[in-house]
mmCIF file of C-alpha atoms and ligand atoms in Angstrom:
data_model
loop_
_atom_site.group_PDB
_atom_site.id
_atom_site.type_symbol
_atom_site.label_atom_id
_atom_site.label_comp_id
_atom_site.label_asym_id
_atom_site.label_seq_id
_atom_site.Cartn_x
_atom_site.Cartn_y
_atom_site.Cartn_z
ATOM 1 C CA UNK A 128 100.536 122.539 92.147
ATOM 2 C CA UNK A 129 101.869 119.564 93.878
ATOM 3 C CA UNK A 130 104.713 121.038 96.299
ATOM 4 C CA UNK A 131 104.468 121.395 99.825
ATOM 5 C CA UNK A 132 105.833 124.428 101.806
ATOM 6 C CA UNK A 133 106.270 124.105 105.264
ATOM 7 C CA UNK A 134 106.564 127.376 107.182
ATOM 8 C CA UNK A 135 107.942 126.529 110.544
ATOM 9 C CA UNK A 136 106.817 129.554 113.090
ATOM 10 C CA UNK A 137 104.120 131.700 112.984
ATOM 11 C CA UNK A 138 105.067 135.199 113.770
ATOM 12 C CA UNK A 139 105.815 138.338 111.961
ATOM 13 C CA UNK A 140 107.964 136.377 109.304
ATOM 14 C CA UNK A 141 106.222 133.118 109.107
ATOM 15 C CA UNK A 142 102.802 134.410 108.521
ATOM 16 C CA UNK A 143 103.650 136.372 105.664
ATOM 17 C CA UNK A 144 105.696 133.491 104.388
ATOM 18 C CA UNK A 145 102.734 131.646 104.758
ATOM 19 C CA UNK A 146 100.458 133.770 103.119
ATOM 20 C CA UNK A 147 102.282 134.822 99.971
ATOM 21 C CA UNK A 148 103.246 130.943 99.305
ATOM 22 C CA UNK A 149 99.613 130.163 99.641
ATOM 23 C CA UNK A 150 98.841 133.341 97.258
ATOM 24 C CA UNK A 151 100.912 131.922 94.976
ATOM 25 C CA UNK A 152 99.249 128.774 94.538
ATOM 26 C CA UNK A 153 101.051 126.616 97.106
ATOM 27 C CA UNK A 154 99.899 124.545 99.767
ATOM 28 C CA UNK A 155 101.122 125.331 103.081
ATOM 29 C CA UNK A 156 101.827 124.143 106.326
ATOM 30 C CA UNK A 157 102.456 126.488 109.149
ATOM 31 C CA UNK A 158 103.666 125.102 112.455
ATOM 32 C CA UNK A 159 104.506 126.524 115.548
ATOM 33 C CA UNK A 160 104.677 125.311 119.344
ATOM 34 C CA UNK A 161 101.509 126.714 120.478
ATOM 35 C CA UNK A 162 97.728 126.293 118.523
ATOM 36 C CA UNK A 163 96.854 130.017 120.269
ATOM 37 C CA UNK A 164 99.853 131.420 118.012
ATOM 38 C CA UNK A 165 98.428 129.519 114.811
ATOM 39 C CA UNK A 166 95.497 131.031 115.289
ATOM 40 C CA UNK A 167 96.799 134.941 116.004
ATOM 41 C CA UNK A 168 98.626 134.146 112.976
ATOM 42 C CA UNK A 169 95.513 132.846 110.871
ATOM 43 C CA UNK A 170 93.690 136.066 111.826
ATOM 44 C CA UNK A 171 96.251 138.408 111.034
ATOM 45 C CA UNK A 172 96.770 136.508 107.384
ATOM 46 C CA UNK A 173 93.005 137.388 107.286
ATOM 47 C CA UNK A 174 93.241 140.784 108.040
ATOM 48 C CA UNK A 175 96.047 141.276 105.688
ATOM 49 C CA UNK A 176 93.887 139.667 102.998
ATOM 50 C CA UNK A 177 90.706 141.054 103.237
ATOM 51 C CA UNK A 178 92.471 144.907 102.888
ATOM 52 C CA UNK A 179 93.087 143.081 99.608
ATOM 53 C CA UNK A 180 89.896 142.421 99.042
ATOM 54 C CA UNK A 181 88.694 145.806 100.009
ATOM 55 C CA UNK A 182 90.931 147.566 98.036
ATOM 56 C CA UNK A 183 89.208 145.071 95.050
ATOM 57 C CA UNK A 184 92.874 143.431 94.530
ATOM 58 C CA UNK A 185 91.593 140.337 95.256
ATOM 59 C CA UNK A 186 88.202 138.517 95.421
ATOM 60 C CA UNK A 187 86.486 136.787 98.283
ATOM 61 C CA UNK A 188 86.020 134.182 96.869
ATOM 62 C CA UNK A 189 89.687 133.854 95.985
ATOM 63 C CA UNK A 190 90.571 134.684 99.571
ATOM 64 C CA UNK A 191 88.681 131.762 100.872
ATOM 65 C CA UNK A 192 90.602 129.602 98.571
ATOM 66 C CA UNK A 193 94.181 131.291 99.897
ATOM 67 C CA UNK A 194 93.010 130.736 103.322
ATOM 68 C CA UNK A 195 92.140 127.499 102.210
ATOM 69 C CA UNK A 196 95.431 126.141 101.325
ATOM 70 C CA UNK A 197 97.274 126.930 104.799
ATOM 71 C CA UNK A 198 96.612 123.889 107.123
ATOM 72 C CA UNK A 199 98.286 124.418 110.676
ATOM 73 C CA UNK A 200 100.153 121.975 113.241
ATOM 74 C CA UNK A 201 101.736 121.947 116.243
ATOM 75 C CA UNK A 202 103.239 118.717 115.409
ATOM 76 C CA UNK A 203 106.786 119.054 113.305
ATOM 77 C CA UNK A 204 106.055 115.652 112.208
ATOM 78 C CA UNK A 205 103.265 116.981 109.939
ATOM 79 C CA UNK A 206 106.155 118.807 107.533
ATOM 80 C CA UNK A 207 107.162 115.191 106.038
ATOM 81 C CA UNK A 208 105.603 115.815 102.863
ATOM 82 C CA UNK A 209 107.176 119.220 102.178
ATOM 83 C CA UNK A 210 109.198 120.037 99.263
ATOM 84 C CA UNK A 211 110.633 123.089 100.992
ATOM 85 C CA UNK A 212 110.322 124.189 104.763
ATOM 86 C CA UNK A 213 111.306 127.588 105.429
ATOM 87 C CA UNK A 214 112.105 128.131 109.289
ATOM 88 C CA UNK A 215 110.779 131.611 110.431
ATOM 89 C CA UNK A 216 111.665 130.914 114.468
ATOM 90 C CA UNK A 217 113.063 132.925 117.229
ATOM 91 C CA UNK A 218 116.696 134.531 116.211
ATOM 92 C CA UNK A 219 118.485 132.192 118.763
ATOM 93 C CA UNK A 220 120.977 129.761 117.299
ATOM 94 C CA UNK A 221 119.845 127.055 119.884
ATOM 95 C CA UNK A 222 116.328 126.943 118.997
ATOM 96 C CA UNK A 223 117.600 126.847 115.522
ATOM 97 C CA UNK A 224 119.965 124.161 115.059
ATOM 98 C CA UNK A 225 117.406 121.968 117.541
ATOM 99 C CA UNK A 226 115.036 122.551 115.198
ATOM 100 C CA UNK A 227 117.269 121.694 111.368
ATOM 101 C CA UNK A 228 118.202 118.527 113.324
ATOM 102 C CA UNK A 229 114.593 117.495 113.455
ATOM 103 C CA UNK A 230 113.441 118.818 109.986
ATOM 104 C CA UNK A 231 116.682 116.867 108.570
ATOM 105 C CA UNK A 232 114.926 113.527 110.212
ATOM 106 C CA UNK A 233 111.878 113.775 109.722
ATOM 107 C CA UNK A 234 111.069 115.777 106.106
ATOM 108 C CA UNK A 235 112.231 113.557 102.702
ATOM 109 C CA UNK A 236 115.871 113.807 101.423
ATOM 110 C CA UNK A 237 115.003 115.787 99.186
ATOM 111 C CA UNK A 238 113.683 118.594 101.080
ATOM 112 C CA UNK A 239 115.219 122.034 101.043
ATOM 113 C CA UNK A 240 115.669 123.732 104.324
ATOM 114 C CA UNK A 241 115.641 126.960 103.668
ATOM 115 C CA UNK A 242 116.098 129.714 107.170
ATOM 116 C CA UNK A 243 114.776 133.186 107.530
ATOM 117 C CA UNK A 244 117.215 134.132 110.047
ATOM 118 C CA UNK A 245 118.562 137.823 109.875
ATOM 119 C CA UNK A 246 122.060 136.949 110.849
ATOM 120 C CA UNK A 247 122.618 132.893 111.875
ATOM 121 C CA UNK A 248 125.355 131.244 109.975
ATOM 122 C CA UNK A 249 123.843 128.745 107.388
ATOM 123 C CA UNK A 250 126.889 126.977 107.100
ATOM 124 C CA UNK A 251 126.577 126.376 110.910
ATOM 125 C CA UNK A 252 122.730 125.456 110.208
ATOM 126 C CA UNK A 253 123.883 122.663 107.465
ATOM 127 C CA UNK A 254 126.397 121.169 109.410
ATOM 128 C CA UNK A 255 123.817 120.181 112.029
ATOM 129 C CA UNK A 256 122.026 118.477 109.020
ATOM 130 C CA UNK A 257 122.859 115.503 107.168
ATOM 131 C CA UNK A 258 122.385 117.578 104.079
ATOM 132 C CA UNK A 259 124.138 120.609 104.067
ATOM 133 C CA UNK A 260 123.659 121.093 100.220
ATOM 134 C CA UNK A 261 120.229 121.503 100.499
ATOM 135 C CA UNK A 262 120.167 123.917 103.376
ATOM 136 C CA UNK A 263 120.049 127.565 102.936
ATOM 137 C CA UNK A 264 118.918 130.636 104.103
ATOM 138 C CA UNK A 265 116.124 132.800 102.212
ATOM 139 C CA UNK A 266 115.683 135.927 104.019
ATOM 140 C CA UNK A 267 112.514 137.771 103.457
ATOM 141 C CA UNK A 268 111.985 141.556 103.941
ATOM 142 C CA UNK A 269 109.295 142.173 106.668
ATOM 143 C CA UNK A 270 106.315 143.154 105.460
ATOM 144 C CA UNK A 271 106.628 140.207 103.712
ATOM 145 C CA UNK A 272 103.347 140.508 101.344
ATOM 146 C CA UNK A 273 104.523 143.764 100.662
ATOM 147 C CA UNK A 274 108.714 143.569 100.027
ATOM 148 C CA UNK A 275 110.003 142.644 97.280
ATOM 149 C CA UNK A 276 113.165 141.015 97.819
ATOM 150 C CA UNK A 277 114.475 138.042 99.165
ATOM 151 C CA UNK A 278 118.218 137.769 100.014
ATOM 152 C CA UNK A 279 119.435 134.433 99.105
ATOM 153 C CA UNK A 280 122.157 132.846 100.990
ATOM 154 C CA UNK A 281 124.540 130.526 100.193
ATOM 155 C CA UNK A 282 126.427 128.502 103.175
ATOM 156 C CA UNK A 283 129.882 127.132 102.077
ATOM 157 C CA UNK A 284 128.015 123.665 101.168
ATOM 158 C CA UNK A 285 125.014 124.825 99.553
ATOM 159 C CA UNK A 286 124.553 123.527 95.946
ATOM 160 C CA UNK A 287 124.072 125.807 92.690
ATOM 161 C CA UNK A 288 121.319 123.378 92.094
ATOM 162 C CA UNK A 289 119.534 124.443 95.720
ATOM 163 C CA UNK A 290 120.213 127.662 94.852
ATOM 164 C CA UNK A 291 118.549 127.410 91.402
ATOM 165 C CA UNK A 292 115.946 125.991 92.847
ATOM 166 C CA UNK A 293 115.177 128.503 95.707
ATOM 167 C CA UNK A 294 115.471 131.236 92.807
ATOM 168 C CA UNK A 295 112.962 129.577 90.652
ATOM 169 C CA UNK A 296 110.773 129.384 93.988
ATOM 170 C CA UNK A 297 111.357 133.102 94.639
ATOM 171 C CA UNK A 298 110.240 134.502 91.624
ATOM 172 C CA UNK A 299 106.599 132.263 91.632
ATOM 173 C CA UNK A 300 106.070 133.730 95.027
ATOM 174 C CA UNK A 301 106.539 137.476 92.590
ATOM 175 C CA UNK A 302 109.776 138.267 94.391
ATOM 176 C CA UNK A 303 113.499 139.203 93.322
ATOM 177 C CA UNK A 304 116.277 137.031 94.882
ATOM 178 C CA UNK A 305 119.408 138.989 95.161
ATOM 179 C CA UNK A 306 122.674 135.990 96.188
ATOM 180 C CA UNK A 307 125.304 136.365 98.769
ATOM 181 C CA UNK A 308 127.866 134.287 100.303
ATOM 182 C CA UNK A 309 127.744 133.362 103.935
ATOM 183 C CA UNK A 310 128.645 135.696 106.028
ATOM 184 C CA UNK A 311 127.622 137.610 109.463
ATOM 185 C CA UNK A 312 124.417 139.778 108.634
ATOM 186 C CA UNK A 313 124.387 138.530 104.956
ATOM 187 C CA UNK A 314 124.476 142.261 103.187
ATOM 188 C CA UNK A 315 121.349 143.354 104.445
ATOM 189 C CA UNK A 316 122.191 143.883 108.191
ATOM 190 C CA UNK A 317 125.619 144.382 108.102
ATOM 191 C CA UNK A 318 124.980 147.571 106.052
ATOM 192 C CA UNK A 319 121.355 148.235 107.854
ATOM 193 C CA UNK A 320 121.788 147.510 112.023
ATOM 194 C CA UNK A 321 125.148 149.509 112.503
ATOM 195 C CA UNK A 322 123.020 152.565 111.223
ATOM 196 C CA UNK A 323 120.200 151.521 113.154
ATOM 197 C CA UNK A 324 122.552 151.109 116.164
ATOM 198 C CA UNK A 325 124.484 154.645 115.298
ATOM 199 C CA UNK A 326 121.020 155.881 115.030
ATOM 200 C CA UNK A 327 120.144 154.844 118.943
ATOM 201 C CA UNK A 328 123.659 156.026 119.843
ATOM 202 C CA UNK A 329 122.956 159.918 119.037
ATOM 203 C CA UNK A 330 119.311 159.431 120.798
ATOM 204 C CA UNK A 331 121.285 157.551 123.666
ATOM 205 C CA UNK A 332 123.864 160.674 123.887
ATOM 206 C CA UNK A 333 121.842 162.999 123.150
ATOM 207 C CA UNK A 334 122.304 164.439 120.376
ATOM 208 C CA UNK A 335 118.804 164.781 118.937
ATOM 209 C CA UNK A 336 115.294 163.732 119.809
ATOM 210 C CA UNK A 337 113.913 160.840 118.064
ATOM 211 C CA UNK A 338 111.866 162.744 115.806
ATOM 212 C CA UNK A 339 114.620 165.164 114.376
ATOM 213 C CA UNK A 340 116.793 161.652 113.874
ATOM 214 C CA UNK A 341 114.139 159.732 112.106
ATOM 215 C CA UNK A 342 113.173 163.207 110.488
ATOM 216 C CA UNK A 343 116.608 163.658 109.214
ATOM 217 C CA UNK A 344 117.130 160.062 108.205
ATOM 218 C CA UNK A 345 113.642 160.463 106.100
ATOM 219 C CA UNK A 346 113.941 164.280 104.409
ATOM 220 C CA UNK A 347 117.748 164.043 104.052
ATOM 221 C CA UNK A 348 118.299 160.680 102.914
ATOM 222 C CA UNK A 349 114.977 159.956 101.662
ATOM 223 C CA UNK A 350 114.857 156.956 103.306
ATOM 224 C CA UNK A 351 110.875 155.821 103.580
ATOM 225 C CA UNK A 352 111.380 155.593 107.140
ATOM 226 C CA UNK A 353 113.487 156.998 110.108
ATOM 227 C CA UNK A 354 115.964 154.459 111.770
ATOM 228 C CA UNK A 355 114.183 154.437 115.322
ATOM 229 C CA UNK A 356 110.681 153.732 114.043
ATOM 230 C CA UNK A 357 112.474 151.103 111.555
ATOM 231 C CA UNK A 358 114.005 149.242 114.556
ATOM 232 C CA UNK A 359 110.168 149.876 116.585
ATOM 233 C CA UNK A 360 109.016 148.064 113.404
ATOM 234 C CA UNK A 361 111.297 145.205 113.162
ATOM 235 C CA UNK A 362 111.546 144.426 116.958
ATOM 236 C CA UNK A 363 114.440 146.189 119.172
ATOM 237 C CA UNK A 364 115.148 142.121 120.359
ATOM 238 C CA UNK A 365 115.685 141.016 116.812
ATOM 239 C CA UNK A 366 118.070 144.418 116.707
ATOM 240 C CA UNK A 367 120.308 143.427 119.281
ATOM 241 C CA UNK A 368 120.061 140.084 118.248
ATOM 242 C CA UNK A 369 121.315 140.662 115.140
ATOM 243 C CA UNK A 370 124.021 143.523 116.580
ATOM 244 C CA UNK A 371 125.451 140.581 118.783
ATOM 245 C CA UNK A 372 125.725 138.049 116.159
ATOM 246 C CA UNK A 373 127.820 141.006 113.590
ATOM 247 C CA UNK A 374 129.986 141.603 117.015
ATOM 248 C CA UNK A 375 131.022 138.332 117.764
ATOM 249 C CA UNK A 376 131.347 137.455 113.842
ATOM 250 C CA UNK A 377 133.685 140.291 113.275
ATOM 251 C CA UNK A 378 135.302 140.663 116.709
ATOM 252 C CA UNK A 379 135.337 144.111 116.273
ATOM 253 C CA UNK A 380 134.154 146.506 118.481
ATOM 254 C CA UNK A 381 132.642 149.002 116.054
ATOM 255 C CA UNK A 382 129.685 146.547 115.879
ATOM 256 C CA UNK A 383 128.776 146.797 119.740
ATOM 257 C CA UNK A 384 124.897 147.317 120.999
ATOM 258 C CA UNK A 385 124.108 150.409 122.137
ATOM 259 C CA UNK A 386 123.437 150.456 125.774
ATOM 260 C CA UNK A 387 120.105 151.813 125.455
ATOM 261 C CA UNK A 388 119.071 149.578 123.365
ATOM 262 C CA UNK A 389 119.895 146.167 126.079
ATOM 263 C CA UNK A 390 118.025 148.812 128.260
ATOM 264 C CA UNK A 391 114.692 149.526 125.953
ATOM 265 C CA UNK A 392 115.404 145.618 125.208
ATOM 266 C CA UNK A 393 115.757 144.314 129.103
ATOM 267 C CA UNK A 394 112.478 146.313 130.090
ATOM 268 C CA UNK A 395 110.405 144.628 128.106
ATOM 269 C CA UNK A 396 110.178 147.573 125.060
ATOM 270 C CA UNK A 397 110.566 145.695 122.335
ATOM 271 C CA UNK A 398 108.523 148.231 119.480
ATOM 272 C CA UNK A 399 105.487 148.191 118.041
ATOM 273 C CA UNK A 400 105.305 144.153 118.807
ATOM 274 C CA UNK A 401 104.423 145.245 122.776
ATOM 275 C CA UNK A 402 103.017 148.396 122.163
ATOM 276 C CA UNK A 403 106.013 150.216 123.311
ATOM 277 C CA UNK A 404 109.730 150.895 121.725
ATOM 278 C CA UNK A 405 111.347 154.325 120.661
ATOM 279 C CA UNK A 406 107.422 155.126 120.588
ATOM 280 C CA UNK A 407 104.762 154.428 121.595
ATOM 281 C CA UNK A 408 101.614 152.682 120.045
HETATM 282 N N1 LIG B 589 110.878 140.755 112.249
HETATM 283 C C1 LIG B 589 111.570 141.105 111.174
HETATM 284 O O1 LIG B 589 111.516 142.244 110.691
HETATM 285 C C2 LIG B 589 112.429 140.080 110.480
HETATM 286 C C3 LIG B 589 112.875 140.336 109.174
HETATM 287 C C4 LIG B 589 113.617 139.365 108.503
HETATM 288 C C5 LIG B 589 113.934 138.178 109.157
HETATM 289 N N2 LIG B 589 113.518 137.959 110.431
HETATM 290 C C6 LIG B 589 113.879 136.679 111.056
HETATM 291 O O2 LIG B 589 112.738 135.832 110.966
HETATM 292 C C7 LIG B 589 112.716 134.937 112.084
HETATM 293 C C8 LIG B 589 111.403 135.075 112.816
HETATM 294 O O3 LIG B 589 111.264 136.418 113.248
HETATM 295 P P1 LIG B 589 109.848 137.001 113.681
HETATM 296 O O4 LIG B 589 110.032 138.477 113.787
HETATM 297 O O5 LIG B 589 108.763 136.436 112.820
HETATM 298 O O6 LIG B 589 109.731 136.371 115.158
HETATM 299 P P2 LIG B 589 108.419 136.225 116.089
HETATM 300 O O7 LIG B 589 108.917 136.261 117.483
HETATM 301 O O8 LIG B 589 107.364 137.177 115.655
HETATM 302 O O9 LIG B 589 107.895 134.737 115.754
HETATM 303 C C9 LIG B 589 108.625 133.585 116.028
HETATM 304 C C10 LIG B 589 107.639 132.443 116.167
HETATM 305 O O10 LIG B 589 108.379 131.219 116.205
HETATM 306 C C11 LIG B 589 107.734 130.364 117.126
HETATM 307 N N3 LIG B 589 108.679 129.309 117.540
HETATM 308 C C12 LIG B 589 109.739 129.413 118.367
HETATM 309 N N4 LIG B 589 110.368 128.212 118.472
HETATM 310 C C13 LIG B 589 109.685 127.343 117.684
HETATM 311 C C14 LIG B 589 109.839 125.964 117.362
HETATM 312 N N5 LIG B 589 110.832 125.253 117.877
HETATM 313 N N6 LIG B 589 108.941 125.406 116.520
HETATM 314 C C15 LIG B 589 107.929 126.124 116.000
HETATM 315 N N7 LIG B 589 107.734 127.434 116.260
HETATM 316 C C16 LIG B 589 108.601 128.038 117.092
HETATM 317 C C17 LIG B 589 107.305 131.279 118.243
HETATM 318 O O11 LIG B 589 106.283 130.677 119.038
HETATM 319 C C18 LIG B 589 106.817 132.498 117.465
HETATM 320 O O12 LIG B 589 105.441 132.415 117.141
HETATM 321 C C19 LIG B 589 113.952 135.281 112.931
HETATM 322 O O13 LIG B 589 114.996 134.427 112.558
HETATM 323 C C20 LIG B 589 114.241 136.717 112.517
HETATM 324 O O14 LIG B 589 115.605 137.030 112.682
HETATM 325 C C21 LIG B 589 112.762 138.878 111.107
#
């Protein structure tokens, strides 16, 4: 397979980017700002793997040759020859549209530039970009090796023939892409974080402990997992990240952050990420 992907960060998101492009076939190059975080990320891509291997779903040797086709760099420069970058950076629209301007100058015209932000406007990432037809926003699921959809989003100047492409792409890396215009927290978040928020709300007030509101959200509503140790799991930054981004879309105050969440957020509690969030680990 000749194509490129460049996967541009290399935490929670970008590794498993990383890995299930290089699963299916691809060759990869991860990049982030430091070499120590290319190399938690190797290990963890690793780990992940070799529970495949254990559990006999995949051979060693064809782990080696996974692990083989994911080259690292600090250096953005070495994404020229990519045929698709996805960016899996920090949630902050700074970093962000700092970072499209450089892959727009230094990758081939060609390129796609996909993001995997939960909530940034990929019209606003295009326009930084001298191509805003080939910029748009595939948002995996985290755990990535392990979810099956990827929410494809259109910005206003994305073309069908991106899209088409990023489809195609989707389903060789064995997932579903599901479309949807631009628009703050895509589908995803604006129907998931205000329940994740409401969810820190009753905790916040009171109104139940954090296991009978996870408890309630999982026997009640079958949902695999309660809303407090979803939001531990995702990262309670990336939570109110995403809450700020549906507030100031919308302008309407139903979407505010809970205060305990800036709290758990402000003291450092971020989930399972630094060991401590709604619980502890
Ligand atoms: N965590 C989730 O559950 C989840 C789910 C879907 C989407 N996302 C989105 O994916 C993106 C990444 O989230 P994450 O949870 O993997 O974050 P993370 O904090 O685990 O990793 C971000 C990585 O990006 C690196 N980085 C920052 N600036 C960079 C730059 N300019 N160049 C190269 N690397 C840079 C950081 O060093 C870090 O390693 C965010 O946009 C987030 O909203 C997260």
């Amino acid at each position: 397979m000749s194509e490129i992907i460049g996967v541009v960060g290399s935490g929670t998101m970008g590794i498993g980017i990383a890995q299930v492009s290089a699963r299916a076939g691809f060759a990869v190059v991860m990049c982030d700002v430091r070499e120590e975080f290319l190399q938690r990320g190797l290990s963890a891509i690793d780990k992940s793997l070799q529970r495949d291997v254990d559990k006999e779903r995949l051979s060693a040797d064809e782990k080696q040759a996974v692990v083989g086709r994911i080259k690292t760099t600090t250096e953005l420069k070495d994404l020229g020859e990519a045929t698709f970058v996805v960016e899996a950076v920090t949630e902050d629209l700074k970093v962000k549209t700092e970072l499209f301007k450089s892959l727009d100058s230094l990758t081939t015209p060609d390129a796609i530039l996909a993001s995997n932000t939960s909530s940034i406007s990929i019209t606003k990432l295009g326009a930084t970009t001298g191509r805003p037809d080939k910029v748009i926003g595939m948002h995996f699921m985290n755990p990535v090796p392990v979810m099956k959809l990827v929410e494809v989003i259109r910005g206003i100047a994305t073309s069908d023939a991106t899209y088409e492409k990023v489809r195609t792409l989707t389903e060789k890396l064995g997932k579903t892409a599901l479309d949807c215009n631009d628009s703050p927290g895509f589908v995803s978040n604006r129907v998931l974080m205000p329940m994740i928020n409401e969810a820190i709300f009753t905790l916040y007030e009171g109104v139940a402990t954090r296991e009978s509101i996870d408890g309630i959200m999982k026997l009640g509503m079958n949902h695999p997992m309660g809303p407090l140790t979803l939001a531990d799991f995702i990262g309670l930054d990336v939570c109110l990240a995403i809450m700020n981004v549906l507030y100031e879309g919308f302008g309407d105050p139903k979407y505010r952050a809970c205060p305990l969440l800036r709290q758990y957020v402000d003291a450092g509690w971020l989930g399972r990420k630094t060991g401590r969030g709604f619980y502890e680990y």
